CSV table of N, CA, C and O in Angstrom, one decimal:
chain,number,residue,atom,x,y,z
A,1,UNK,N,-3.2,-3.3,-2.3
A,1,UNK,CA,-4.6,-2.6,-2.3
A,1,UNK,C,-5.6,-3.6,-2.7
A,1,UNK,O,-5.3,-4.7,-3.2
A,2,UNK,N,-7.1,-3.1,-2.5
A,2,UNK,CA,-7.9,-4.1,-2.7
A,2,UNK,C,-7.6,-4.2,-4.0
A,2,UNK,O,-6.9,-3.4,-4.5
A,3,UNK,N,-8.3,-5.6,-4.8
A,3,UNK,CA,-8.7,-6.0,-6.3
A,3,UNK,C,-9.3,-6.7,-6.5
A,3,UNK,O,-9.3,-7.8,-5.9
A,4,UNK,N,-10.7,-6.2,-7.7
A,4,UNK,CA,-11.6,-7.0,-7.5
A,4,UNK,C,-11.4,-7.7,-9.1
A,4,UNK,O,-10.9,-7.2,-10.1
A,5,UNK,N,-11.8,-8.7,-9.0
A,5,UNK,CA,-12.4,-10.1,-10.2
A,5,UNK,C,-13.6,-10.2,-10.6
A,5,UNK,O,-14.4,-10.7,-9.8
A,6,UNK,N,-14.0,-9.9,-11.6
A,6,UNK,CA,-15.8,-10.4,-12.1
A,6,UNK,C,-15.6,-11.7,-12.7
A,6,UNK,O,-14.6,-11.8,-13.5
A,7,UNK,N,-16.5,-12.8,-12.5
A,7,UNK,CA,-16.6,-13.6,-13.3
A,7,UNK,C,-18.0,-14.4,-13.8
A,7,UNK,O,-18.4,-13.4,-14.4
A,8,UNK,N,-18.7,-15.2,-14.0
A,8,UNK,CA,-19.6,-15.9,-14.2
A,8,UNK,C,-20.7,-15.5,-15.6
A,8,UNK,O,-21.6,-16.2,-15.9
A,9,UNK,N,-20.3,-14.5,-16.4
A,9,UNK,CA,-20.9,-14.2,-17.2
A,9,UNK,C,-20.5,-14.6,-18.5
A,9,UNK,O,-19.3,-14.9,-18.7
A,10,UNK,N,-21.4,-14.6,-19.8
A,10,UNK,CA,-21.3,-15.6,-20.9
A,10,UNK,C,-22.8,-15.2,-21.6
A,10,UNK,O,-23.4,-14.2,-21.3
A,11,UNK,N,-23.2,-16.4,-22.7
A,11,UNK,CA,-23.9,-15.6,-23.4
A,11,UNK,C,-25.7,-16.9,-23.0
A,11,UNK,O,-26.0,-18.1,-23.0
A,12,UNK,N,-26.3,-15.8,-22.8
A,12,UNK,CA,-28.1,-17.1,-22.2
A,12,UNK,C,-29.1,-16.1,-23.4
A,12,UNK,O,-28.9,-15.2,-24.2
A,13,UNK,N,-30.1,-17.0,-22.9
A,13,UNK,CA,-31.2,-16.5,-24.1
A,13,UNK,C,-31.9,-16.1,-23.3
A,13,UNK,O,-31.9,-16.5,-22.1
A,14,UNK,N,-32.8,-15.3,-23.7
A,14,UNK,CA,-33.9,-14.1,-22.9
A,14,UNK,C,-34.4,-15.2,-22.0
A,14,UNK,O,-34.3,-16.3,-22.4
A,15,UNK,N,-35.1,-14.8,-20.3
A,15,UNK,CA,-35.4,-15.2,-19.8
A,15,UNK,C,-34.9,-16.2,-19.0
A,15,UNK,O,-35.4,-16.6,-17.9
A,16,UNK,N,-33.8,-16.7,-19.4
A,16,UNK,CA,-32.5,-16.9,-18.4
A,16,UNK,C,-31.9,-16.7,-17.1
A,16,UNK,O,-32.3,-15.8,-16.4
A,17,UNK,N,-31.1,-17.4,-16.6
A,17,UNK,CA,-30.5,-16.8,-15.5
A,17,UNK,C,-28.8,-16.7,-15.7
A,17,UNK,O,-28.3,-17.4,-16.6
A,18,UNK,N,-27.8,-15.9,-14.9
A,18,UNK,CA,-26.7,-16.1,-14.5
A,18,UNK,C,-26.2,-15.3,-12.9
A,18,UNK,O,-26.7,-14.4,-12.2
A,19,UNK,N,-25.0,-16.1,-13.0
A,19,UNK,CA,-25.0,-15.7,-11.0
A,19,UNK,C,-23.5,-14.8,-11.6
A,19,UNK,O,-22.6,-15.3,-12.2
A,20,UNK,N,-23.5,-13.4,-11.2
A,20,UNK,CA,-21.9,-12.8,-11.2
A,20,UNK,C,-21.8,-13.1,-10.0
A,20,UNK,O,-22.7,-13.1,-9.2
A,21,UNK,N,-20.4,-13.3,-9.9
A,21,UNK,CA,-19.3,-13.2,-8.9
A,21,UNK,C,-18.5,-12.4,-8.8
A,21,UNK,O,-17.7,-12.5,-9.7
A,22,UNK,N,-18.1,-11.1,-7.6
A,22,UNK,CA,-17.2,-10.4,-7.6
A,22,UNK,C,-16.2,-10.8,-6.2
A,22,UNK,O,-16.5,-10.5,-5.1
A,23,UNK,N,-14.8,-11.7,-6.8
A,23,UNK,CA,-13.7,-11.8,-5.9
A,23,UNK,C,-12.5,-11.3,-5.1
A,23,UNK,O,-11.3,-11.8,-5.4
A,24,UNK,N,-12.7,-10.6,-4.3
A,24,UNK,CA,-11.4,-9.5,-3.6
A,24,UNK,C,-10.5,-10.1,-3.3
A,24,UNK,O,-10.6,-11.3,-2.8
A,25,UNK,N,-9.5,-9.4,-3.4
A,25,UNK,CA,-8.0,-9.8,-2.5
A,25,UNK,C,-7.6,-8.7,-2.1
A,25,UNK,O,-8.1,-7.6,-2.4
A,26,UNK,N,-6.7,-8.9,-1.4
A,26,UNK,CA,-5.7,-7.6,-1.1
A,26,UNK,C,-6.4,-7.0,0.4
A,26,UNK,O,-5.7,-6.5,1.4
A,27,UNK,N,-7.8,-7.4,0.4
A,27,UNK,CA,-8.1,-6.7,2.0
A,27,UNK,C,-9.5,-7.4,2.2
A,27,UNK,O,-9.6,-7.9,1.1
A,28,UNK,N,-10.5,-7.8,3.0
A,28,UNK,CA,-11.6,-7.8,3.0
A,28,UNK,C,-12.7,-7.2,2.8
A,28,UNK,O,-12.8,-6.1,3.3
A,29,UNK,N,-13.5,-7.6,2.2
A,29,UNK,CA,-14.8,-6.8,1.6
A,29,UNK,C,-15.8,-6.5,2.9
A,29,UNK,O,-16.5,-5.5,2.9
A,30,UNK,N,-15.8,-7.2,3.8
A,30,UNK,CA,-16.8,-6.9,4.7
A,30,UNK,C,-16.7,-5.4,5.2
A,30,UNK,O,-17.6,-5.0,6.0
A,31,UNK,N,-15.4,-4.4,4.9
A,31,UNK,CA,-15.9,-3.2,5.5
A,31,UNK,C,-15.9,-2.1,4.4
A,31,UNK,O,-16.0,-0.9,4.4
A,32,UNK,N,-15.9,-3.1,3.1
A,32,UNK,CA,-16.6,-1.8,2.1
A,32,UNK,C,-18.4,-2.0,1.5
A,32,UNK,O,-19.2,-2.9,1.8
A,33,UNK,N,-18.5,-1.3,1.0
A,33,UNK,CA,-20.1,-1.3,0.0
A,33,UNK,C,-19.6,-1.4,-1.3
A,33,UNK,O,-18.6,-0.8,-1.8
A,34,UNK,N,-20.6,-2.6,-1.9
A,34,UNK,CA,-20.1,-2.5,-3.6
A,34,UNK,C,-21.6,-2.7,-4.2
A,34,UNK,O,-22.6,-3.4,-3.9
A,35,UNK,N,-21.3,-2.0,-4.9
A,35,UNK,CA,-22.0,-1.7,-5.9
A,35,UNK,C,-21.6,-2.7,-7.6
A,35,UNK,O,-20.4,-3.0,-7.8
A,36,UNK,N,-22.4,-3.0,-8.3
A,36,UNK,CA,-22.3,-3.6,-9.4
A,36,UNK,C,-22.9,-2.4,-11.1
A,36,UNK,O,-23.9,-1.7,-11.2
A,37,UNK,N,-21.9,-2.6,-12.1
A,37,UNK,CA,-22.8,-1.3,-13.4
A,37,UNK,C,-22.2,-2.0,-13.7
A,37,UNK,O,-21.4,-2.9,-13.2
A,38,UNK,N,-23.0,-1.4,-15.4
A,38,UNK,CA,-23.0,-2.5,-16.3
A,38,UNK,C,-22.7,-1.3,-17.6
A,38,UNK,O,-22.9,-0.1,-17.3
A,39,UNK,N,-22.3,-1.4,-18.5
A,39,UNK,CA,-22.4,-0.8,-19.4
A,39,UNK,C,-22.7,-1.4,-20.6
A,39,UNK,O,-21.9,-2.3,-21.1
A,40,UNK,N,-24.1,-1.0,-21.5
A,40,UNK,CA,-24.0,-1.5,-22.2
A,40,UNK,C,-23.6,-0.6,-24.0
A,40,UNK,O,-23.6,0.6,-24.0
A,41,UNK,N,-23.3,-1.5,-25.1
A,41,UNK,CA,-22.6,-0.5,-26.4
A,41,UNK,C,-23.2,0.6,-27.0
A,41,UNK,O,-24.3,0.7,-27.7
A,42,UNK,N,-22.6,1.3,-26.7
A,42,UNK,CA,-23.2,2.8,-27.4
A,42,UNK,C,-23.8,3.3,-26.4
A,42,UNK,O,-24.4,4.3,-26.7
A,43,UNK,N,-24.1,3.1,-24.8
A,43,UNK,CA,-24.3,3.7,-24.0
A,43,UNK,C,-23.7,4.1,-22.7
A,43,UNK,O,-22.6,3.5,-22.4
A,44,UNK,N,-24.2,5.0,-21.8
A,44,UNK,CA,-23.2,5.5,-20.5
A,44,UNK,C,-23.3,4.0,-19.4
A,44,UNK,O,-24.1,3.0,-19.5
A,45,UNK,N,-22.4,4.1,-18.3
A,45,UNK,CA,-22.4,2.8,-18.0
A,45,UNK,C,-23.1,3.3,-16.8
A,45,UNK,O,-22.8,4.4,-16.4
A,46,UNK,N,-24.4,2.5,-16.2
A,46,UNK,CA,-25.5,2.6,-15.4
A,46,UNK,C,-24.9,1.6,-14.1
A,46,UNK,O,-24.3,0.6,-14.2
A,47,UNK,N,-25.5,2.3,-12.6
A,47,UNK,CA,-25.7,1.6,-12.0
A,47,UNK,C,-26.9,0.2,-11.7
A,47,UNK,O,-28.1,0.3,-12.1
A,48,UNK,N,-26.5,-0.9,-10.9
A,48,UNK,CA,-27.0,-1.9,-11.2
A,48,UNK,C,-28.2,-1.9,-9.8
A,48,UNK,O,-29.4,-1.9,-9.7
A,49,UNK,N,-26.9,-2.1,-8.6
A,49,UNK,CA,-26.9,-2.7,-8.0
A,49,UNK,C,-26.3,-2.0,-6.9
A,49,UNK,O,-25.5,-1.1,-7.3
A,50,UNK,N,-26.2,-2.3,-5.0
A,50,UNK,CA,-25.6,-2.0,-4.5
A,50,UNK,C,-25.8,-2.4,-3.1
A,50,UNK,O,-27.0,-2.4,-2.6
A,51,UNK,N,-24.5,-3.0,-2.2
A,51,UNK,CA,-25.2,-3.4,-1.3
A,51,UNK,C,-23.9,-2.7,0.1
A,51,UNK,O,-22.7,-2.5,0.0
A,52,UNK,N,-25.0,-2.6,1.5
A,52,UNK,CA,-23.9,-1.7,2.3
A,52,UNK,C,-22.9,-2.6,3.0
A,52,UNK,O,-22.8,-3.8,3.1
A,53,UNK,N,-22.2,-1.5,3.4
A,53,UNK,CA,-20.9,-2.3,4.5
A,53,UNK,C,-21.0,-3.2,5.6
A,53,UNK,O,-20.3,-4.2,5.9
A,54,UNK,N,-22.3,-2.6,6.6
A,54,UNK,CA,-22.6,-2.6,7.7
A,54,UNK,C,-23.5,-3.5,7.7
A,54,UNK,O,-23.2,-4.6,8.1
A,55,UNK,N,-25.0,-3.3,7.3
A,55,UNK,CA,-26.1,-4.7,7.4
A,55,UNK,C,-26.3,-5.6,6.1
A,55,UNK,O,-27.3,-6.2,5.9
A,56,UNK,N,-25.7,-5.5,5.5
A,56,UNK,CA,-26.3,-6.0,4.0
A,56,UNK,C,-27.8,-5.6,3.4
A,56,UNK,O,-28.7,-6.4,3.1
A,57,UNK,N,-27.8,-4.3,3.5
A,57,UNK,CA,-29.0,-3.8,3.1
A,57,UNK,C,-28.8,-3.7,1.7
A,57,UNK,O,-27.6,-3.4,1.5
A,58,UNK,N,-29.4,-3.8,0.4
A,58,UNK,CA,-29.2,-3.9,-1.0
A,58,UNK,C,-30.4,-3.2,-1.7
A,58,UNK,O,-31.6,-3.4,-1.4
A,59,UNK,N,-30.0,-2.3,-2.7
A,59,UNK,CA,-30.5,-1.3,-3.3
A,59,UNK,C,-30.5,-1.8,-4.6
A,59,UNK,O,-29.8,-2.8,-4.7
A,60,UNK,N,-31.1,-1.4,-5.6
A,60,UNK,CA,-31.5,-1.6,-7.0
A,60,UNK,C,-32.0,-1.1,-7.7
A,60,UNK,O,-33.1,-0.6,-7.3
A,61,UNK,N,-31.6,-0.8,-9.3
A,61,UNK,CA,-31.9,-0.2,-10.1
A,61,UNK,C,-33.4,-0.3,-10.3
A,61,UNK,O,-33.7,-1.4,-9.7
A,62,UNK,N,-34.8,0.3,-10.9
A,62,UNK,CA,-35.9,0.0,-11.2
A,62,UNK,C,-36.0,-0.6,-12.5
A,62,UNK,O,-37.1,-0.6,-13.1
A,63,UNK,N,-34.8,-1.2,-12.9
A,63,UNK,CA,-34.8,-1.9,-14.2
A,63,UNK,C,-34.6,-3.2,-13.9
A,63,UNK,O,-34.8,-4.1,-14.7
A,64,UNK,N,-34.3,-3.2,-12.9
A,64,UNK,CA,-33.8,-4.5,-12.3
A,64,UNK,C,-34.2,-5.1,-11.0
A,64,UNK,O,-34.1,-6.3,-10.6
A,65,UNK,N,-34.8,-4.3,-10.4
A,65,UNK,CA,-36.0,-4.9,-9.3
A,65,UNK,C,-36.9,-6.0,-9.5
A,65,UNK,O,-37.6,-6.1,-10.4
A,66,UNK,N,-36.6,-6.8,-8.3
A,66,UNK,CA,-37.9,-8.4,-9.3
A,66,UNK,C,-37.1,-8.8,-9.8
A,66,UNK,O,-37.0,-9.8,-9.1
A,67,UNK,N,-36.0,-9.0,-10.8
A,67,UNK,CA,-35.1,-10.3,-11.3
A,67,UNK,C,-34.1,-10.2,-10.5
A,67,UNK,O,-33.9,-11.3,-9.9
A,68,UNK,N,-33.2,-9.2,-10.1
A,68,UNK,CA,-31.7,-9.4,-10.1
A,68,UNK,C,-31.8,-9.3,-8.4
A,68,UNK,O,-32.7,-8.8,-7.7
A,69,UNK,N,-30.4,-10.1,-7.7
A,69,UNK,CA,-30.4,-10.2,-6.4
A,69,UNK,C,-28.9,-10.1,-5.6
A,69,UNK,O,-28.2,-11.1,-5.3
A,70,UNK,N,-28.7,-9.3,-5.3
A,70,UNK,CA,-27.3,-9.1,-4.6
A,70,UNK,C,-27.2,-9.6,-3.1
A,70,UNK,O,-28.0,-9.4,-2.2
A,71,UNK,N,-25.8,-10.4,-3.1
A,71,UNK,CA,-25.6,-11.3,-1.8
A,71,UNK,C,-24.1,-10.6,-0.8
A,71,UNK,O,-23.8,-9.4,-1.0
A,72,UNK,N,-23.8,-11.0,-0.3
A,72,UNK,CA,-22.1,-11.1,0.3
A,72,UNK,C,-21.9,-12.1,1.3
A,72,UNK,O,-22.5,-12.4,2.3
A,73,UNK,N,-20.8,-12.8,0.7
A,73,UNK,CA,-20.1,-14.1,1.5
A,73,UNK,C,-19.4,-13.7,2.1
A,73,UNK,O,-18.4,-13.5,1.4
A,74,UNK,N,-19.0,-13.2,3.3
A,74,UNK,CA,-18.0,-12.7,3.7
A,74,UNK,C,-16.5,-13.8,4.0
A,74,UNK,O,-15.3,-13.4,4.1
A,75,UNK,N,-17.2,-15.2,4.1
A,75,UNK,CA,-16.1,-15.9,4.4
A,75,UNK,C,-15.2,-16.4,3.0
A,75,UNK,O,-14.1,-16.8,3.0
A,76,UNK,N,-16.1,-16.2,1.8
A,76,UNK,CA,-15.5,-16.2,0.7
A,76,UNK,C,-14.8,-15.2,0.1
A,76,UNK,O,-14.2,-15.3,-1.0
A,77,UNK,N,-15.1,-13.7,1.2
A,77,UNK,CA,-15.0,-12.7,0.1
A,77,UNK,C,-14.9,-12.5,-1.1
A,77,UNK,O,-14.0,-12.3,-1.9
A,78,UNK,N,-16.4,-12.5,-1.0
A,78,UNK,CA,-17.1,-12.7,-2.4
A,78,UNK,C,-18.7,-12.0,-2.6
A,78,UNK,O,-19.5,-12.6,-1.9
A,79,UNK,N,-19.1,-11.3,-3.1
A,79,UNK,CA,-19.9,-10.9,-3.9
A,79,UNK,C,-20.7,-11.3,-5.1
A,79,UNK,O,-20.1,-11.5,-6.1
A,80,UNK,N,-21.7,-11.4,-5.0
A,80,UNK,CA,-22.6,-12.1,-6.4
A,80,UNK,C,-24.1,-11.6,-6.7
A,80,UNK,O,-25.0,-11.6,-5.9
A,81,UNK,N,-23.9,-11.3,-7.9
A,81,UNK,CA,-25.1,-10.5,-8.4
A,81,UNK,C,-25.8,-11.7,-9.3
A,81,UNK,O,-25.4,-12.1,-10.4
A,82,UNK,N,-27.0,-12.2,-8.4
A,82,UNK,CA,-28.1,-13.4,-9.4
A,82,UNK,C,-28.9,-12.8,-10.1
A,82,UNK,O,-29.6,-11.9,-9.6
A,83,UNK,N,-29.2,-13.1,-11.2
A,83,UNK,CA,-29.6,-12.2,-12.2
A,83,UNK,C,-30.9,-13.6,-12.8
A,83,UNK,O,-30.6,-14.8,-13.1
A,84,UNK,N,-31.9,-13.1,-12.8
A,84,UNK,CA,-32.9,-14.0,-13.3
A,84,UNK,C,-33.7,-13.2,-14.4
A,84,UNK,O,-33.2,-12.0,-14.6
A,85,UNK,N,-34.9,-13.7,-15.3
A,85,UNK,CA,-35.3,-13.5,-16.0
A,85,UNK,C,-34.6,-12.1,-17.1
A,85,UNK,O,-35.1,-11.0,-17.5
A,86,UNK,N,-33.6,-12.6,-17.4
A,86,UNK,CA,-32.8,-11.6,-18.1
A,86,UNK,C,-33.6,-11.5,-19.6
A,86,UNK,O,-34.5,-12.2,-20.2
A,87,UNK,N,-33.1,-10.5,-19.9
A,87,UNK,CA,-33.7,-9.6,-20.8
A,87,UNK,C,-32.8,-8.9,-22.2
A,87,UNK,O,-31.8,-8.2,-21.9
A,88,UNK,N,-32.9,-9.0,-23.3
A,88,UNK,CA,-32.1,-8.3,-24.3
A,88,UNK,C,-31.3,-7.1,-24.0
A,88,UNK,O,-30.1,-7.1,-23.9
A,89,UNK,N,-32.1,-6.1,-24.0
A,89,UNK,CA,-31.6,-4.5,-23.0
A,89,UNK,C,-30.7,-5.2,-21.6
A,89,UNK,O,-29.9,-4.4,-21.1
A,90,UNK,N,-30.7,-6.2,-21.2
A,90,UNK,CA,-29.4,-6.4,-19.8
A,90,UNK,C,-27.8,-6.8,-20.5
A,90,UNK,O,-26.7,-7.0,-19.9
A,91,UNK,N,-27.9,-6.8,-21.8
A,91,UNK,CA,-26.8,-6.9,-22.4
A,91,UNK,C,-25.8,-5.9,-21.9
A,91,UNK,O,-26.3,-4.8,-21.7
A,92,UNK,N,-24.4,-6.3,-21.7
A,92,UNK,CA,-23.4,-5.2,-21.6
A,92,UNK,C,-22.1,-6.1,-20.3
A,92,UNK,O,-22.1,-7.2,-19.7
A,93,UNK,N,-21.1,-4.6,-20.4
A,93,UNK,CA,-20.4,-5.4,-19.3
A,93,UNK,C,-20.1,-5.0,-18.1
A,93,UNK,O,-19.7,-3.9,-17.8
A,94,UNK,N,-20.5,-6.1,-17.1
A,94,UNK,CA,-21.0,-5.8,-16.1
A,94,UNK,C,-19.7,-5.4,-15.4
A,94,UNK,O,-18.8,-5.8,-16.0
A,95,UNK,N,-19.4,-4.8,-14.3
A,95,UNK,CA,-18.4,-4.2,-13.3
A,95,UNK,C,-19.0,-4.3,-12.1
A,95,UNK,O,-20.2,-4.1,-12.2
A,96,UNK,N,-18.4,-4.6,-10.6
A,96,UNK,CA,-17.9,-4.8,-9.6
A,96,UNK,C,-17.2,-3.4,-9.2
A,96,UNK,O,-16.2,-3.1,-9.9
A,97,UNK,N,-17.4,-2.7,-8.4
A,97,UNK,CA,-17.3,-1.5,-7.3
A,97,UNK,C,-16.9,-1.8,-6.5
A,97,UNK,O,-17.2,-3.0,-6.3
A,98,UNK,N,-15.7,-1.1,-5.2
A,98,UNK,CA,-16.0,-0.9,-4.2
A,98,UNK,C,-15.4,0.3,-3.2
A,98,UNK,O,-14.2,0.6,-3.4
A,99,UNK,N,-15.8,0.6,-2.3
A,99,UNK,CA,-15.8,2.1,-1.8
A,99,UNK,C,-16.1,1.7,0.2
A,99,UNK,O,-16.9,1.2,1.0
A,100,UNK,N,-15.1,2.1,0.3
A,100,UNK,CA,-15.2,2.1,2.3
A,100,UNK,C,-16.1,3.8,2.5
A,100,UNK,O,-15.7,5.0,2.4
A,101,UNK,N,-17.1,3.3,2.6
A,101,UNK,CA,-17.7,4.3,2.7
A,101,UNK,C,-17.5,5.3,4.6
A,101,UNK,O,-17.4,4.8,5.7
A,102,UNK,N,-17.6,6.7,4.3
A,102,UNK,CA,-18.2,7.3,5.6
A,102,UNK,C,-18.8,6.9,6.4
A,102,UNK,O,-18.6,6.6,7.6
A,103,UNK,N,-20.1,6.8,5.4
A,103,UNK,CA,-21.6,5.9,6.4
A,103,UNK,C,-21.7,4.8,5.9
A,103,UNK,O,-21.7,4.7,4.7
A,104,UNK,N,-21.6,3.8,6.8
A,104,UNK,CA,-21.4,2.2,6.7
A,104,UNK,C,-22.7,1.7,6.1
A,104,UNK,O,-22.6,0.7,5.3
A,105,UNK,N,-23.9,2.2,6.4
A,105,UNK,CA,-25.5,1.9,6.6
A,105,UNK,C,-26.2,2.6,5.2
A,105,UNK,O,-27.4,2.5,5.0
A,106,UNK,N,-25.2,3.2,4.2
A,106,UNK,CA,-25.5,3.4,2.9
A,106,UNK,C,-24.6,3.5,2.1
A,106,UNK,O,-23.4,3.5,2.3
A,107,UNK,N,-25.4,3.4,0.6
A,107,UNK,CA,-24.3,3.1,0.0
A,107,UNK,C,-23.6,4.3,-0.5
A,107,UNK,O,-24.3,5.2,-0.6
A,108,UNK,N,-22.5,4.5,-0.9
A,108,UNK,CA,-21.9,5.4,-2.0
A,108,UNK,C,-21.9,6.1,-3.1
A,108,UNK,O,-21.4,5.5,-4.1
A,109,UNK,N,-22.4,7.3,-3.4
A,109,UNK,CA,-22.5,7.6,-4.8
A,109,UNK,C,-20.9,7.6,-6.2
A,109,UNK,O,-20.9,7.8,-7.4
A,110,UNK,N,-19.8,7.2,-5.0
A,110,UNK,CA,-18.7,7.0,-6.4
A,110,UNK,C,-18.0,5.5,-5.4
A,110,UNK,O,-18.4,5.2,-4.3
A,111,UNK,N,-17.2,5.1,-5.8
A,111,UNK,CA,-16.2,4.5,-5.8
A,111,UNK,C,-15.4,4.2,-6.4
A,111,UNK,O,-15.4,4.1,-7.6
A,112,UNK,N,-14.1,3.9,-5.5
A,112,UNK,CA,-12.6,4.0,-5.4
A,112,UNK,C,-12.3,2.8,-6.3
A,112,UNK,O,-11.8,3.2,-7.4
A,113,UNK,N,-12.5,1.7,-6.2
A,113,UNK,CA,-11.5,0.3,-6.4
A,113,UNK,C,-12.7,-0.4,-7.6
A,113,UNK,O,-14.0,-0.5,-7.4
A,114,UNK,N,-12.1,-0.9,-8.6
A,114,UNK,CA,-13.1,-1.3,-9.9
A,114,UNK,C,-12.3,-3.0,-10.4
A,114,UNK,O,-11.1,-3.3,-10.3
A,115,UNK,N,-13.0,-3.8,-10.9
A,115,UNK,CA,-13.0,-5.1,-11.1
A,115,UNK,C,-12.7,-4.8,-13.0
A,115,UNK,O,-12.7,-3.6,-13.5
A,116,UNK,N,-12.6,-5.7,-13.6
A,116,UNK,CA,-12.0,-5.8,-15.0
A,116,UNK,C,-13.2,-5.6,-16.2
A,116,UNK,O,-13.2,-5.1,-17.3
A,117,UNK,N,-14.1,-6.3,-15.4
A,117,UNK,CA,-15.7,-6.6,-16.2
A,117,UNK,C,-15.7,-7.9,-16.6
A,117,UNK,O,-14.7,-8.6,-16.9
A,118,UNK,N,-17.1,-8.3,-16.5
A,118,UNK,CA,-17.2,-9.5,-17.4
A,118,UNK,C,-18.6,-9.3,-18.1
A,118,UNK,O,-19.6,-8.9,-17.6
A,119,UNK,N,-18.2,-9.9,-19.8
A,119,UNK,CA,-19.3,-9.5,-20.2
A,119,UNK,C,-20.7,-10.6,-20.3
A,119,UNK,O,-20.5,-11.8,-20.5
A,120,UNK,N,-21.9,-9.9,-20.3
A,120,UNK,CA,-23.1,-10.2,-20.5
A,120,UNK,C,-23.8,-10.4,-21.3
A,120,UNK,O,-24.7,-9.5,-21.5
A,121,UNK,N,-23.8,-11.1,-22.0
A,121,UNK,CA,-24.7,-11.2,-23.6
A,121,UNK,C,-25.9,-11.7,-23.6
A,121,UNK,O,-25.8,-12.9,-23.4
A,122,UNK,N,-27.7,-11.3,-23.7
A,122,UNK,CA,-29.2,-11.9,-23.5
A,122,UNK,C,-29.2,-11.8,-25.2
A,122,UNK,O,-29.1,-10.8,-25.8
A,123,UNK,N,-29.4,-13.2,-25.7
A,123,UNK,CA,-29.6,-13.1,-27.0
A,123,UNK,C,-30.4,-14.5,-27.3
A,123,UNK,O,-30.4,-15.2,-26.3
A,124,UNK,N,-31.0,-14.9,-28.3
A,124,UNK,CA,-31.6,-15.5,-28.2
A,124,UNK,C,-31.1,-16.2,-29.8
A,124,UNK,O,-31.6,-17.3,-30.2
């Protein structure tokens, strides 16, 4: 079955950048939608990010509009969430989604297959 990998995350100081990376095996990502959450401590874990199966159209949280940028390599099958001018509150660990959706052309409100996390630290 699919499995996803997060990686690229570590600890930057406010206003920073880092690039996640989410790595599939098991099947190709080009016919699912993934979505990216984050959870951070002492709270519920929030959607981030999300981008579709079909055109790469990409959605975003209003906390995160203006810094953060979701991509798909398809020949890397690979996913990456660029995250710029980071912020204290962006603290937490981030997760990798993904869901073969019904409708290709949007995204999903749950998904099936989940990556390990990697965590996020904005500290200064």
């Amino acid at each position: 079955q699919l499995q996803l990998v997060e990686s690229g995350g570590g600890l930057v100081q406010p206003g920073g950048s880092l690039r996640l990376s989410c790595a599939a095996s098991g099947s190709t990502l080009d016919y699912y939608a993934i979505g990216w959450f984050r959870q951070a401590p002492g709270k519920e874990r929030e959607g981030v990010s999300c981008i579709t199966a079909s055109d790469d159209n990409t959605y975003y949280a209003d906390s995160v509009k203006g810094r953060f940028t979701m991509s798909r390599d398809n020949a890397k099958n690979t996913v990456y969430l660029q995250m710029n001018g980071l912020k204290p509150e962006d603290t937490g660990v981030y997760y990798c989604a993904a869901q073969r959706p019904l409708y290709s052309s949007s995204c999903p409100s749950t998904y099936e297959y989940w990556g390990q996390g990697t965590q996020v630290t904005v500290s200064s």
